[in-house]
Amino acid sequence: VKSEVEGKEILKGLDLTINKGEVHVIMGPNGAGKSTLASILVGHPKHELIGGDIIFDGEKINDLGVDERAKRGIFLSFQYPEEIPGLTVEDFLRTAKEAVTGEKQYINPEYAERHLNVGFSGGEKKKNEILQMAVLEPKLAILDETDSGLDIDATKIVFEGVQKLKTDDTALLIITHYDKVLDYLKPDFVHILMNGKIVKTGGKELVEEIEQNGYGKMKEELGL
Ligand code: ADP
Ligand code: MG
């Protein structure tokens, strides 16, 4: 795909296929276009798709709005979750689930338990994001630097939560800067995104390579 924001081209021919049940990690320098990729997948109105197609479950979803995509099972945990005073987590979750399923929701004991499993009492915004994921049961969950700003214990809770929620039908797209997510999630593929494109794909050894050498050396090697 190619994309534009405020008249500026950001994604410049990015190609990615994620199959059911797979875990993909995306890494890349600041400003590479990682969050833009997440935005384009969920249909953020500020980002315009100017080339290519987004195919989800065999269907072209280029023109669908954010809510329609959410209904089909695309979930994004934002890099910077918004604070919404006055909206309790429970109400939010109930409303979100109703919007997605079209059914009235009663919080059942099974959910209550899953809440506890992912750390309901912590009050952390990002834990709540994972809680949303638990309730919405998305087919594709995109986590955009969910680990940033979390301490070690919170990271563990969040990613163990994600790992527990993952099923053979859930695809995960994890955007991160850190190798510690590998303690909890086993990626099938690791992609390096630079300058609006995926420039390298490999396994978890790529994460280690980046941790050790940074992006400069890889840029050189790839002639970028
Ligand atoms: P990353 O997540 O890889 O750090 P982003 O996808 O957030 O990078 O940003 C890629 C580029 O797009 C950056 O140069 C950024 O300034 C620009 N950009 C992203 N969102 C907007 C926006 N809403 N308005 C203007 N520029 C934007
Ligand atoms: Mg980002």
Tab-separated table of C-alpha atoms and ligand atoms in Angstrom:
chain	number	residue	atom	x	y	z
A	1	VAL	CA	0.000	0.000	0.000
A	2	LYS	CA	0.849	3.656	-0.353
A	3	SER	CA	-0.513	6.300	1.980
A	4	GLU	CA	-0.576	10.021	2.529
A	5	VAL	CA	-1.120	12.212	5.576
A	6	GLU	CA	-1.436	15.986	5.256
A	7	GLY	CA	-0.337	15.671	1.631
A	8	LYS	CA	2.868	13.833	2.551
A	9	GLU	CA	3.558	10.305	1.324
A	10	ILE	CA	4.356	8.018	4.267
A	11	LEU	CA	3.830	4.395	3.242
A	12	LYS	CA	5.648	3.927	-0.038
A	13	GLY	CA	4.727	0.508	-1.341
A	14	LEU	CA	4.435	-1.531	1.836
A	15	ASP	CA	3.487	-5.162	1.315
A	16	LEU	CA	2.459	-7.448	4.168
A	17	THR	CA	0.446	-10.655	4.456
A	18	ILE	CA	-0.653	-11.925	7.845
A	19	ASN	CA	-2.364	-15.283	8.091
A	20	LYS	CA	-4.698	-16.527	10.792
A	21	GLY	CA	-2.920	-17.479	13.965
A	22	GLU	CA	0.346	-15.786	13.060
A	23	VAL	CA	2.313	-13.334	15.193
A	24	HIS	CA	4.158	-10.620	13.271
A	25	VAL	CA	6.502	-8.143	14.902
A	26	ILE	CA	7.262	-4.816	13.252
A	27	MET	CA	10.285	-2.777	14.260
A	28	GLY	CA	11.744	0.333	12.751
A	29	PRO	CA	13.252	3.713	13.521
A	30	ASN	CA	11.126	6.616	14.729
A	31	GLY	CA	9.085	8.157	11.946
A	32	ALA	CA	9.424	5.100	9.693
A	33	GLY	CA	5.658	4.731	9.306
A	34	LYS	CA	4.834	2.035	11.861
A	35	SER	CA	1.920	3.855	13.493
A	36	THR	CA	0.806	4.955	10.040
A	37	LEU	CA	0.539	1.307	9.029
A	38	ALA	CA	-1.637	0.673	12.081
A	39	SER	CA	-3.770	3.716	11.202
A	40	ILE	CA	-4.211	2.646	7.592
A	41	LEU	CA	-5.306	-0.837	8.696
A	42	VAL	CA	-7.979	0.480	11.069
A	43	GLY	CA	-9.086	3.221	8.670
A	44	HIS	CA	-7.957	6.322	10.542
A	45	PRO	CA	-9.625	9.217	8.661
A	46	LYS	CA	-6.474	11.379	8.618
A	47	HIS	CA	-4.528	8.828	6.632
A	48	GLU	CA	-5.390	8.373	2.985
A	49	LEU	CA	-4.766	5.178	1.079
A	50	ILE	CA	-3.385	6.384	-2.245
A	51	GLY	CA	-2.340	3.038	-3.707
A	52	GLY	CA	-2.869	-0.672	-3.194
A	53	ASP	CA	-5.535	-2.641	-1.375
A	54	ILE	CA	-6.243	-3.772	2.150
A	55	ILE	CA	-7.696	-7.258	2.028
A	56	PHE	CA	-9.220	-8.628	5.213
A	57	ASP	CA	-10.811	-12.084	5.351
A	58	GLY	CA	-10.657	-12.179	1.554
A	59	GLU	CA	-12.510	-8.907	1.176
A	60	LYS	CA	-11.283	-5.496	0.073
A	61	ILE	CA	-11.907	-3.078	2.939
A	62	ASN	CA	-10.220	0.059	1.513
A	63	ASP	CA	-13.376	2.122	1.741
A	64	LEU	CA	-14.789	0.871	5.046
A	65	GLY	CA	-14.871	3.205	8.044
A	66	VAL	CA	-13.246	2.594	11.405
A	67	ASP	CA	-16.419	1.186	12.968
A	68	GLU	CA	-17.079	-1.245	10.108
A	69	ARG	CA	-13.531	-2.538	10.323
A	70	ALA	CA	-13.854	-2.937	14.086
A	71	LYS	CA	-17.042	-4.931	13.542
A	72	ARG	CA	-15.176	-7.241	11.210
A	73	GLY	CA	-12.620	-7.900	13.899
A	74	ILE	CA	-9.762	-5.441	13.531
A	75	PHE	CA	-8.554	-4.098	16.859
A	76	LEU	CA	-5.915	-1.479	17.559
A	77	SER	CA	-4.274	-0.742	20.872
A	78	PHE	CA	-3.048	2.809	20.453
A	79	GLN	CA	0.446	4.027	21.160
A	80	TYR	CA	-1.134	6.866	23.140
A	81	PRO	CA	-4.481	5.745	24.594
A	82	GLU	CA	-6.888	8.575	25.254
A	83	GLU	CA	-8.154	9.360	28.694
A	84	ILE	CA	-11.919	9.613	28.836
A	85	PRO	CA	-13.016	10.882	32.258
A	86	GLY	CA	-16.484	9.766	33.292
A	87	LEU	CA	-16.518	6.571	31.262
A	88	THR	CA	-15.955	3.526	33.360
A	89	VAL	CA	-14.065	0.637	31.899
A	90	GLU	CA	-17.054	-1.629	32.327
A	91	ASP	CA	-19.390	0.726	30.494
A	92	PHE	CA	-16.869	1.265	27.765
A	93	LEU	CA	-16.351	-2.439	27.266
A	94	ARG	CA	-20.065	-3.151	27.242
A	95	THR	CA	-20.721	-0.413	24.714
A	96	ALA	CA	-17.821	-1.416	22.494
A	97	LYS	CA	-18.874	-5.045	22.519
A	98	GLU	CA	-22.463	-4.087	21.712
A	99	ALA	CA	-21.317	-1.914	18.838
A	100	VAL	CA	-19.251	-4.726	17.391
A	101	THR	CA	-21.688	-7.606	17.865
A	102	GLY	CA	-24.984	-5.743	17.653
A	103	GLU	CA	-26.135	-7.675	20.714
A	104	LYS	CA	-26.982	-6.443	24.179
A	105	GLN	CA	-24.202	-7.377	26.524
A	106	TYR	CA	-24.300	-8.685	30.015
A	107	ILE	CA	-20.928	-8.999	31.629
A	108	ASN	CA	-20.778	-12.714	32.267
A	109	PRO	CA	-18.653	-14.424	34.910
A	110	GLU	CA	-16.308	-15.811	32.290
A	111	TYR	CA	-15.353	-12.275	31.293
A	112	ALA	CA	-15.093	-11.293	34.910
A	113	GLU	CA	-12.457	-13.937	35.293
A	114	ARG	CA	-10.600	-12.902	32.194
A	115	HIS	CA	-10.599	-9.355	33.469
A	116	LEU	CA	-8.760	-10.530	36.528
A	117	ASN	CA	-6.346	-12.532	34.463
A	118	VAL	CA	-5.176	-9.489	32.546
A	119	GLY	CA	-4.950	-7.280	35.592
A	120	PHE	CA	-8.240	-5.436	35.856
A	121	SER	CA	-7.342	-3.725	39.119
A	122	GLY	CA	-4.082	-2.211	37.981
A	123	GLY	CA	-5.599	0.910	36.497
A	124	GLU	CA	-3.008	1.002	33.786
A	125	LYS	CA	-4.367	2.329	30.518
A	126	LYS	CA	-2.538	-0.276	28.559
A	127	LYS	CA	-3.766	-3.102	30.691
A	128	ASN	CA	-7.234	-1.819	29.924
A	129	GLU	CA	-6.447	-1.952	26.248
A	130	ILE	CA	-5.677	-5.624	26.579
A	131	LEU	CA	-8.882	-6.008	28.521
A	132	GLN	CA	-10.720	-4.515	25.566
A	133	MET	CA	-9.027	-7.077	23.401
A	134	ALA	CA	-10.230	-9.834	25.706
A	135	VAL	CA	-13.805	-8.650	25.429
A	136	LEU	CA	-13.837	-7.853	21.717
A	137	GLU	CA	-12.057	-11.059	20.633
A	138	PRO	CA	-10.634	-9.534	17.454
A	139	LYS	CA	-9.437	-11.514	14.457
A	140	LEU	CA	-6.574	-9.112	13.956
A	141	ALA	CA	-5.103	-7.317	16.955
A	142	ILE	CA	-2.586	-4.562	16.331
A	143	LEU	CA	-0.528	-3.446	19.337
A	144	ASP	CA	1.305	-0.208	18.684
A	145	GLU	CA	4.135	0.123	21.206
A	146	THR	CA	1.901	-1.201	23.922
A	147	ASP	CA	5.071	-1.928	25.894
A	148	SER	CA	6.379	1.628	25.828
A	149	GLY	CA	6.234	3.340	29.190
A	150	LEU	CA	5.384	0.167	31.076
A	151	ASP	CA	7.511	-1.141	33.887
A	152	ILE	CA	8.733	-4.719	33.803
A	153	ASP	CA	5.867	-6.115	35.874
A	154	ALA	CA	3.206	-4.331	33.811
A	155	THR	CA	4.860	-5.475	30.577
A	156	LYS	CA	4.705	-9.028	31.823
A	157	ILE	CA	1.018	-8.723	32.716
A	158	VAL	CA	0.142	-7.111	29.387
A	159	PHE	CA	2.008	-9.522	27.150
A	160	GLU	CA	1.108	-12.622	29.120
A	161	GLY	CA	-2.455	-11.368	28.734
A	162	VAL	CA	-2.020	-11.041	24.982
A	163	GLN	CA	-0.450	-14.494	24.816
A	164	LYS	CA	-3.417	-15.995	26.693
A	165	LEU	CA	-5.901	-14.290	24.390
A	166	LYS	CA	-4.195	-15.491	21.266
A	167	THR	CA	-6.022	-18.323	19.524
A	168	ASP	CA	-5.413	-20.154	16.251
A	169	ASP	CA	-7.818	-17.670	14.698
A	170	THR	CA	-6.204	-14.506	16.081
A	171	ALA	CA	-3.564	-12.746	14.065
A	172	LEU	CA	-1.263	-10.390	15.950
A	173	LEU	CA	0.663	-7.435	14.622
A	174	ILE	CA	3.009	-6.157	17.314
A	175	ILE	CA	4.857	-2.892	16.857
A	176	THR	CA	7.694	-2.619	19.343
A	177	HIS	CA	11.198	-1.358	20.019
A	178	TYR	CA	12.147	-3.969	22.574
A	179	ASP	CA	13.220	-7.585	22.595
A	180	LYS	CA	11.492	-8.206	25.921
A	181	VAL	CA	8.195	-8.955	24.136
A	182	LEU	CA	9.938	-12.097	22.889
A	183	ASP	CA	9.848	-13.420	26.438
A	184	TYR	CA	6.079	-13.662	26.118
A	185	LEU	CA	5.226	-13.923	22.431
A	186	LYS	CA	6.838	-16.093	19.827
A	187	PRO	CA	6.782	-14.216	16.535
A	188	ASP	CA	6.436	-16.137	13.287
A	189	PHE	CA	7.924	-13.204	11.408
A	190	VAL	CA	9.828	-10.050	12.269
A	191	HIS	CA	9.752	-7.175	9.776
A	192	ILE	CA	11.916	-4.095	9.660
A	193	LEU	CA	10.054	-1.026	8.438
A	194	MET	CA	12.111	1.878	7.174
A	195	ASN	CA	11.078	4.868	5.159
A	196	GLY	CA	7.558	3.585	4.493
A	197	LYS	CA	8.511	0.101	3.353
A	198	ILE	CA	9.318	-3.298	4.792
A	199	VAL	CA	13.008	-3.594	4.003
A	200	LYS	CA	13.763	-6.891	5.712
A	201	THR	CA	11.818	-9.904	7.007
A	202	GLY	CA	13.165	-12.663	9.208
A	203	GLY	CA	12.730	-14.365	12.540
A	204	LYS	CA	13.428	-13.283	16.096
A	205	GLU	CA	17.147	-13.061	15.361
A	206	LEU	CA	16.318	-9.769	13.634
A	207	VAL	CA	15.116	-8.343	16.950
A	208	GLU	CA	18.395	-9.316	18.578
A	209	GLU	CA	20.370	-7.863	15.682
A	210	ILE	CA	18.592	-4.523	16.075
A	211	GLU	CA	19.026	-4.553	19.860
A	212	GLN	CA	22.764	-4.980	19.351
A	213	ASN	CA	23.510	-2.847	16.319
A	214	GLY	CA	20.663	-0.361	15.948
A	215	TYR	CA	19.248	0.502	12.552
A	216	GLY	CA	22.296	2.291	11.129
A	217	LYS	CA	24.228	-0.844	10.258
A	218	MET	CA	21.216	-2.513	8.649
A	219	LYS	CA	20.569	0.597	6.580
A	220	GLU	CA	24.128	0.456	5.325
A	221	GLU	CA	23.939	-3.235	4.514
A	222	LEU	CA	20.718	-2.751	2.578
A	223	GLY	CA	22.120	0.279	0.780
A	224	LEU	CA	19.420	2.630	2.058
B	1	ADP	P1	6.491	5.668	13.592
B	1	ADP	O1	5.271	5.135	14.250
B	1	ADP	O2	7.221	4.643	12.768
B	1	ADP	O3	7.436	6.339	14.541
B	1	ADP	P2	4.592	7.374	12.216
B	1	ADP	O4	3.861	6.419	11.370
B	1	ADP	O5	3.933	7.856	13.438
B	1	ADP	O6	6.055	6.794	12.558
B	1	ADP	O7	4.972	8.650	11.370
B	1	ADP	C1	5.550	8.557	10.068
B	1	ADP	C2	5.665	9.947	9.489
B	1	ADP	O8	4.353	10.461	9.253
B	1	ADP	C3	6.348	10.947	10.406
B	1	ADP	O9	7.168	11.762	9.617
B	1	ADP	C4	5.210	11.730	10.995
B	1	ADP	O10	5.582	13.033	11.313
B	1	ADP	C5	4.178	11.709	9.881
B	1	ADP	N1	2.801	11.783	10.401
B	1	ADP	C6	2.145	10.806	11.049
B	1	ADP	N2	0.887	11.205	11.412
B	1	ADP	C7	0.777	12.463	10.982
B	1	ADP	C8	-0.270	13.460	11.045
B	1	ADP	N3	-1.435	13.190	11.627
B	1	ADP	N4	-0.025	14.661	10.491
B	1	ADP	C9	1.173	14.929	9.898
B	1	ADP	N5	2.181	14.054	9.802
B	1	ADP	C10	2.002	12.847	10.332
B	2	MG	MG	4.620	5.095	16.198
